[in-house]
Amino acid sequence: MKAIVLITLLGFPLSAHFLAAQPSSQKVNVKGFVKDAASGETLPYANITLVGTDYGTSTNTDGYFVLVNIPAGPCTLRVSYIGYKQAVVPLNGEPNAAPVIIEMEQQSLELEGVTVTAENLQTLELADHVSEIRISPRQLKTLPSVGEVDIFRSLQLLPGISAVNDGSSGLYIRGGTPDQNLVLFDGMTIYNVDHFFGFISAFNTEAVKDVRVFKGGFPAKFGGRTSGVIELTGKTGSFDNFHAGGNVNLLSGSGVVQVPISERGAWLVSFRRSHTDLIQSGLYNSIFNSISGQNSTSDETEEQTTSGPAFRPGRRAGGPFAAQTESVVPSFYYYDLNSKLTYSVSPNDMLSISFYNGEDNLDESQDLGTLNFRGGNIAGTDSVANALINDVTEWGNLGVSGKWSRVWSDRIYSNFLLAYSNYFSRSQSSFSTRGGAENTIQRAFNSAEDNEIRDFTLRFDTEWQMMKSHKIEFGALHSRTEVDLLFTANDSVSILDRNDEAVQTSLYLQDTWRLFRPLQLTFGLRTTNYGPTNQNYYEPRASFQLDLPGNLALKGAWGKYNQFISRITNEDVLEGNRDFWLLADNELDPASAEHRIAGLSYETPHLLFDIEAYHKDLDGVAEFSQRFRRGPNTVSEDLFFLGTGVAKGIEFLAQKKSGKLNGWASYTLGTVDYQFEVFNDGETFPAVQDRTHEVKLVGSYALGSWNLSSTWVYASGAPYTAPENQYSIELIDGSSRSYIHVGDKNANRLPAYHRLDISFSRQFHAERFAWDFGISVFNLYNHSNVWYRQYVLDTSPIIVRDITTLGITPTLTLGIRLK
Amino acid sequence: MMKSTLYWLISAAVIFAACESESPLVPSSELIVVRAYLYSGEPVTDVQLSYTYDLGIDTTNGPPINDARVVLEKDEHIYELVPSAGDSGYYHYPGSDLSVEVGDLFRISIEHDEQTITATTIIPPPPENVSISSNSMAAAPVFQI
């Protein structure tokens, strides 16, 4: 009996120890939202790790996360998000706990009297997915800018994203053109991403919360484009406090207001408008002259100088009246308006309505007064008459989206989205004279160009954390797109007249599978039924990430991509190229691409080294040209030419992520070659966006209360087609005519591009206000970067003019925020 | 650290700012220009070969080519042209067995500097009611408004 009691007594503590030592068999799900501590804004794609494990996840676009099947009991989460201090959150880990709200504090760009030392002031961050980059719009304020902080211009500082010239904020990602990128703002597809002829992007930084960029290999959730994805998430506004702020610079003024609604919602409005039609600052004149081709270098004499602006690809030229416009002071302005209403209907339901409208307006109309028409008159016209030019161009976007987000259960989260997006580009120009006794119209020439897209989209997306090792994402999209394109001359002559519409339905399914501890695989399939061709297009996608010892990671991706709407360049050697959007159909095949990407990275909390190689096969590359006619009965559809292309390259990135001095250096070696049967006798030629070598150095230094930043960019010269030599032919009547022989397409290179920008910025704090002040100098050493080369062929010898981009350009910005 | 960074930036700026620009005219390779007229009922005398010339040269005459092999082919018969007198680049057919008639299909072949250039043409009928002199040319109206 005593032995039994002893054994029992001895056994009890052993049993108790055994019970205490065994992990809890009960599993719980930890779910919640990550938010900005000050504004209450949810933070998308924040990284969350369960401390002491390698299990982690990231928040979705609405800031929601879930970690499934973790042992019940106390645990700690570590949360990181670019531009914010890392948060460490202890939890009880109880079953059926309420959603966790994790509030994160912004990293201070500077605090008056406090020197920032070891904080992480990253502007860019590589995500786990290969070729995915995230940037902090807030941190962009410290980088040099021209006129104002610009998201897309800042993205051009990233490896693999090229800026072809200063006059474009479009993103040329790994050899792709801007129209090959899917640009989403709160789910709305944005077709025109720039203001001011491409100099500034169409997105007000104050209205954007997060920017995620896929340079390639993007997952099955995204489709309809062949190059990259830029996903912008708009701010929702503070649920708790009223906020207001404004900003003014040498180009525009902007304001933002955030109004809480019953602590369950918010309404945010931001507005930006240029003052360029009222006050034409030196900066505006510098940019306008640069974009209009009036910055040039040549050896021409004053008598030989050609007159008038000559707008470059993407925008209309001075037109047939260019010679008359050199004394024009055009009226130009741009604006954009963002409005977003967000309301939490229940703990599991969120509604939001987002509105965007942006427009540019250029008016070059002028009264030419009395003109003398030489060389004989058309019957019924006066040789001396009053002439009037009416020349107005406007372009922009209008979009609205409504979204319902629902948490069905801990593991299932859905978004339902209804969106409408309208892109328009309208240009009307006319020249008329009045004369005679009754002052009637005697001469009248006019042309009009009108390109419009109307895009209606209904989609739903669902994330299902099926188990710890499997996250399933699936969804569907149904859209109707209408595209109108009209080129007319003299009201009745139709050069191009198309009205197309397309209905497409897409489905996708993707599984992110943590196969074993260091290896994560993602498999996806997207399928699209496209109405005009009545075909199904299958797009398999796959990617992996393998974590290796020593902070190394190996990544890769492969996928097929299709594009059903493209922006076509209308080649016009006389008046400058124009771009327009067109839907694919049986005559204009959908474009397609196949991506292969592989990369290796080494990353610590303070350093990042990343190497990534890519290879893209392109099909259905389209150009529109009237120079090459298939036959005497050429119709407009015969003026489209389809070809293929290959873009390949390798990118190197070295980033210092912390400390008083931080930044990155990148080098890209890449080529883009096209092949068209009709050009170059079918031989390959470099695309205009080919930049063999690109170097970018970006540095930021905390100098007391000030922040000093600089960027240096170098790129190989752009390819161009050049006249090479000339010859004369004696005609049958004894006269002689000269001809110019043009070389192979894009066989020559402009001089290399490089420039250095610097900026000084600082925040000032008062009790109720905060001030941002910044000085930037663009192109500090005033290098003449050649934008394009212009040849005057009717003189002997021929005159060559190099049209250059912006020279040294200082700017000032001033912002104020109500605390 | 700050000073060294600043010195590096200034040095880089000086280096790049001092770079001289290249000539904008691209180097050209000489191309062969073939100018040939065949007149029905006339001997072949108006075939001229020359080189192209640089864009920067103020002239209207390219360098003549006098050492090419020029051949006309008609109905599977070969007629070799010879250089005309002087450094003119002109070629003519010396024989009398080559006739040029309306509707004839001719193929010209030029060999020079390891290049071969070919072209074909069909002799058109001569224009009617046309007269030409050294200082004037008259033709019938082709349309009326």
PDB file of N, CA and C in Angstrom, chain A residues 258-305:
ATOM      1  N   GLN A 258     -10.139  64.685 -45.002  1.00  0.00           N
ATOM      2  CA  GLN A 258     -10.627  63.391 -44.543  1.00  0.00           C
ATOM      3  C   GLN A 258     -11.660  63.644 -43.447  1.00  0.00           C
ATOM      4  N   VAL A 259     -12.856  63.099 -43.659  1.00  0.00           N
ATOM      5  CA  VAL A 259     -13.960  63.332 -42.720  1.00  0.00           C
ATOM      6  C   VAL A 259     -14.433  61.998 -42.162  1.00  0.00           C
ATOM      7  N   PRO A 260     -14.375  61.794 -40.834  1.00  0.00           N
ATOM      8  CA  PRO A 260     -14.877  60.538 -40.273  1.00  0.00           C
ATOM      9  C   PRO A 260     -16.404  60.494 -40.310  1.00  0.00           C
ATOM     10  N   ILE A 261     -16.954  59.271 -40.380  1.00  0.00           N
ATOM     11  CA  ILE A 261     -18.407  59.080 -40.408  1.00  0.00           C
ATOM     12  C   ILE A 261     -18.772  58.112 -39.304  1.00  0.00           C
ATOM     13  N   SER A 262     -19.257  58.663 -38.192  1.00  0.00           N
ATOM     14  CA  SER A 262     -19.777  57.846 -37.093  1.00  0.00           C
ATOM     15  C   SER A 262     -18.786  56.808 -36.602  1.00  0.00           C
ATOM     16  N   GLU A 263     -17.528  57.084 -36.700  1.00  0.00           N
ATOM     17  CA  GLU A 263     -16.465  56.173 -36.255  1.00  0.00           C
ATOM     18  C   GLU A 263     -16.521  54.826 -36.940  1.00  0.00           C
ATOM     19  N   ARG A 264     -17.333  54.709 -37.982  1.00  0.00           N
ATOM     20  CA  ARG A 264     -17.393  53.452 -38.715  1.00  0.00           C
ATOM     21  C   ARG A 264     -17.059  53.647 -40.190  1.00  0.00           C
ATOM     22  N   GLY A 265     -16.781  54.879 -40.524  1.00  0.00           N
ATOM     23  CA  GLY A 265     -16.476  55.120 -41.918  1.00  0.00           C
ATOM     24  C   GLY A 265     -15.709  56.404 -42.093  1.00  0.00           C
ATOM     25  N   ALA A 266     -15.400  56.700 -43.350  1.00  0.00           N
ATOM     26  CA  ALA A 266     -14.669  57.929 -43.643  1.00  0.00           C
ATOM     27  C   ALA A 266     -14.933  58.327 -45.087  1.00  0.00           C
ATOM     28  N   TRP A 267     -14.806  59.618 -45.298  1.00  0.00           N
ATOM     29  CA  TRP A 267     -14.911  60.155 -46.644  1.00  0.00           C
ATOM     30  C   TRP A 267     -13.656  60.966 -46.905  1.00  0.00           C
ATOM     31  N   LEU A 268     -12.949  60.597 -47.975  1.00  0.00           N
ATOM     32  CA  LEU A 268     -11.708  61.279 -48.323  1.00  0.00           C
ATOM     33  C   LEU A 268     -11.871  61.925 -49.685  1.00  0.00           C
ATOM     34  N   VAL A 269     -11.468  63.171 -49.771  1.00  0.00           N
ATOM     35  CA  VAL A 269     -11.480  63.889 -51.031  1.00  0.00           C
ATOM     36  C   VAL A 269     -10.114  64.532 -51.226  1.00  0.00           C
ATOM     37  N   SER A 270      -9.518  64.313 -52.387  1.00  0.00           N
ATOM     38  CA  SER A 270      -8.271  65.022 -52.702  1.00  0.00           C
ATOM     39  C   SER A 270      -8.401  65.611 -54.088  1.00  0.00           C
ATOM     40  N   PHE A 271      -7.879  66.783 -54.229  1.00  0.00           N
ATOM     41  CA  PHE A 271      -8.018  67.529 -55.482  1.00  0.00           C
ATOM     42  C   PHE A 271      -6.694  68.180 -55.809  1.00  0.00           C
ATOM     43  N   ARG A 272      -6.347  68.135 -57.069  1.00  0.00           N
ATOM     44  CA  ARG A 272      -5.106  68.770 -57.517  1.00  0.00           C
ATOM     45  C   ARG A 272      -5.396  69.484 -58.828  1.00  0.00           C
ATOM     46  N   ARG A 273      -4.937  70.699 -58.974  1.00  0.00           N
ATOM     47  CA  ARG A 273      -5.097  71.439 -60.222  1.00  0.00           C
ATOM     48  C   ARG A 273      -3.868  72.267 -60.473  1.00  0.00           C
ATOM     49  N   SER A 274      -3.481  72.270 -61.728  1.00  0.00           N
ATOM     50  CA  SER A 274      -2.328  73.107 -62.085  1.00  0.00           C
ATOM     51  C   SER A 274      -2.788  74.551 -62.187  1.00  0.00           C
ATOM     52  N   HIS A 275      -1.842  75.451 -61.966  1.00  0.00           N
ATOM     53  CA  HIS A 275      -2.132  76.878 -62.161  1.00  0.00           C
ATOM     54  C   HIS A 275      -1.434  77.385 -63.419  1.00  0.00           C
ATOM     55  N   THR A 276      -1.140  76.433 -64.323  1.00  0.00           N
ATOM     56  CA  THR A 276      -0.340  76.772 -65.501  1.00  0.00           C
ATOM     57  C   THR A 276      -1.079  77.616 -66.515  1.00  0.00           C
ATOM     58  N   ASP A 277      -2.398  77.693 -66.429  1.00  0.00           N
ATOM     59  CA  ASP A 277      -3.125  78.573 -67.341  1.00  0.00           C
ATOM     60  C   ASP A 277      -3.241  79.982 -66.766  1.00  0.00           C
ATOM     61  N   LEU A 278      -2.940  80.099 -65.490  1.00  0.00           N
ATOM     62  CA  LEU A 278      -3.032  81.407 -64.842  1.00  0.00           C
ATOM     63  C   LEU A 278      -1.640  81.989 -64.611  1.00  0.00           C
ATOM     64  N   ILE A 279      -0.757  81.152 -64.081  1.00  0.00           N
ATOM     65  CA  ILE A 279       0.607  81.589 -63.782  1.00  0.00           C
ATOM     66  C   ILE A 279       1.557  80.638 -64.480  1.00  0.00           C
ATOM     67  N   GLN A 280       2.293  81.162 -65.429  1.00  0.00           N
ATOM     68  CA  GLN A 280       3.231  80.291 -66.139  1.00  0.00           C
ATOM     69  C   GLN A 280       4.624  80.519 -65.562  1.00  0.00           C
ATOM     70  N   SER A 281       4.939  79.669 -64.593  1.00  0.00           N
ATOM     71  CA  SER A 281       6.214  79.821 -63.901  1.00  0.00           C
ATOM     72  C   SER A 281       7.360  79.445 -64.837  1.00  0.00           C
ATOM     73  N   GLY A 282       8.547  79.786 -64.391  1.00  0.00           N
ATOM     74  CA  GLY A 282       9.720  79.412 -65.170  1.00  0.00           C
ATOM     75  C   GLY A 282       9.820  77.910 -65.339  1.00  0.00           C
ATOM     76  N   LEU A 283       9.416  77.172 -64.297  1.00  0.00           N
ATOM     77  CA  LEU A 283       9.436  75.715 -64.381  1.00  0.00           C
ATOM     78  C   LEU A 283       8.481  75.227 -65.450  1.00  0.00           C
ATOM     79  N   TYR A 284       7.268  75.782 -65.478  1.00  0.00           N
ATOM     80  CA  TYR A 284       6.291  75.379 -66.487  1.00  0.00           C
ATOM     81  C   TYR A 284       6.822  75.672 -67.885  1.00  0.00           C
ATOM     82  N   ASN A 285       7.383  76.857 -68.061  1.00  0.00           N
ATOM     83  CA  ASN A 285       7.901  77.204 -69.388  1.00  0.00           C
ATOM     84  C   ASN A 285       9.037  76.275 -69.786  1.00  0.00           C
ATOM     85  N   SER A 286       9.879  75.927 -68.822  1.00  0.00           N
ATOM     86  CA  SER A 286      10.991  75.018 -69.126  1.00  0.00           C
ATOM     87  C   SER A 286      10.476  73.659 -69.575  1.00  0.00           C
ATOM     88  N   ILE A 287       9.487  73.140 -68.841  1.00  0.00           N
ATOM     89  CA  ILE A 287       8.947  71.833 -69.181  1.00  0.00           C
ATOM     90  C   ILE A 287       8.214  71.895 -70.509  1.00  0.00           C
ATOM     91  N   PHE A 288       7.397  72.934 -70.693  1.00  0.00           N
ATOM     92  CA  PHE A 288       6.619  73.034 -71.918  1.00  0.00           C
ATOM     93  C   PHE A 288       7.527  73.158 -73.132  1.00  0.00           C
ATOM     94  N   ASN A 289       8.557  73.998 -73.013  1.00  0.00           N
ATOM     95  CA  ASN A 289       9.488  74.144 -74.135  1.00  0.00           C
ATOM     96  C   ASN A 289      10.195  72.836 -74.421  1.00  0.00           C
ATOM     97  N   SER A 290      10.517  72.110 -73.359  1.00  0.00           N
ATOM     98  CA  SER A 290      11.192  70.837 -73.538  1.00  0.00           C
ATOM     99  C   SER A 290      10.290  69.844 -74.259  1.00  0.00           C
ATOM    100  N   ILE A 291       9.057  69.735 -73.816  1.00  0.00           N
ATOM    101  CA  ILE A 291       8.145  68.747 -74.396  1.00  0.00           C
ATOM    102  C   ILE A 291       7.764  69.125 -75.813  1.00  0.00           C
ATOM    103  N   SER A 292       7.696  70.424 -76.082  1.00  0.00           N
ATOM    104  CA  SER A 292       7.280  70.860 -77.414  1.00  0.00           C
ATOM    105  C   SER A 292       8.444  70.934 -78.378  1.00  0.00           C
ATOM    106  N   GLY A 293       9.609  70.454 -77.941  1.00  0.00           N
ATOM    107  CA  GLY A 293      10.739  70.345 -78.855  1.00  0.00           C
ATOM    108  C   GLY A 293      11.444  71.647 -79.133  1.00  0.00           C
ATOM    109  N   GLN A 294      11.278  72.610 -78.253  1.00  0.00           N
ATOM    110  CA  GLN A 294      11.931  73.883 -78.525  1.00  0.00           C
ATOM    111  C   GLN A 294      13.307  73.974 -77.897  1.00  0.00           C
ATOM    112  N   ASN A 295      13.668  72.937 -77.093  1.00  0.00           N
ATOM    113  CA  ASN A 295      15.051  72.871 -76.606  1.00  0.00           C
ATOM    114  C   ASN A 295      15.828  72.087 -77.634  1.00  0.00           C
ATOM    115  N   SER A 296      16.769  72.726 -78.294  1.00  0.00           N
ATOM    116  CA  SER A 296      17.478  71.980 -79.322  1.00  0.00           C
ATOM    117  C   SER A 296      18.896  72.483 -79.429  1.00  0.00           C
ATOM    118  N   THR A 297      19.723  71.682 -80.024  1.00  0.00           N
ATOM    119  CA  THR A 297      21.074  72.085 -80.370  1.00  0.00           C
ATOM    120  C   THR A 297      21.286  71.751 -81.829  1.00  0.00           C
ATOM    121  N   SER A 298      21.820  72.725 -82.570  1.00  0.00           N
ATOM    122  CA  SER A 298      22.101  72.461 -83.970  1.00  0.00           C
ATOM    123  C   SER A 298      23.072  73.516 -84.448  1.00  0.00           C
ATOM    124  N   ASP A 299      23.537  73.378 -85.674  1.00  0.00           N
ATOM    125  CA  ASP A 299      24.439  74.380 -86.216  1.00  0.00           C
ATOM    126  C   ASP A 299      23.726  75.250 -87.249  1.00  0.00           C
ATOM    127  N   GLU A 300      22.378  75.243 -87.176  1.00  0.00           N
ATOM    128  CA  GLU A 300      21.635  76.022 -88.166  1.00  0.00           C
ATOM    129  C   GLU A 300      21.765  77.505 -87.864  1.00  0.00           C
ATOM    130  N   THR A 301      21.665  78.324 -88.921  1.00  0.00           N
ATOM    131  CA  THR A 301      21.678  79.759 -88.753  1.00  0.00           C
ATOM    132  C   THR A 301      20.286  80.244 -88.397  1.00  0.00           C
ATOM    133  N   GLU A 302      20.181  81.502 -88.035  1.00  0.00           N
ATOM    134  CA  GLU A 302      18.871  82.041 -87.682  1.00  0.00           C
ATOM    135  C   GLU A 302      17.912  81.923 -88.847  1.00  0.00           C
ATOM    136  N   GLU A 303      18.430  82.145 -90.083  1.00  0.00           N
ATOM    137  CA  GLU A 303      17.556  82.095 -91.245  1.00  0.00           C
ATOM    138  C   GLU A 303      17.038  80.690 -91.476  1.00  0.00           C
ATOM    139  N   GLN A 304      17.841  79.708 -91.061  1.00  0.00           N
ATOM    140  CA  GLN A 304      17.460  78.349 -91.346  1.00  0.00           C
ATOM    141  C   GLN A 304      16.610  77.740 -90.247  1.00  0.00           C
ATOM    142  N   THR A 305      16.469  78.438 -89.137  1.00  0.00           N
ATOM    143  CA  THR A 305      15.757  77.853 -88.005  1.00  0.00           C
ATOM    144  C   THR A 305      14.327  77.521 -88.380  1.00  0.00           C
TER     145      THR A 305
END
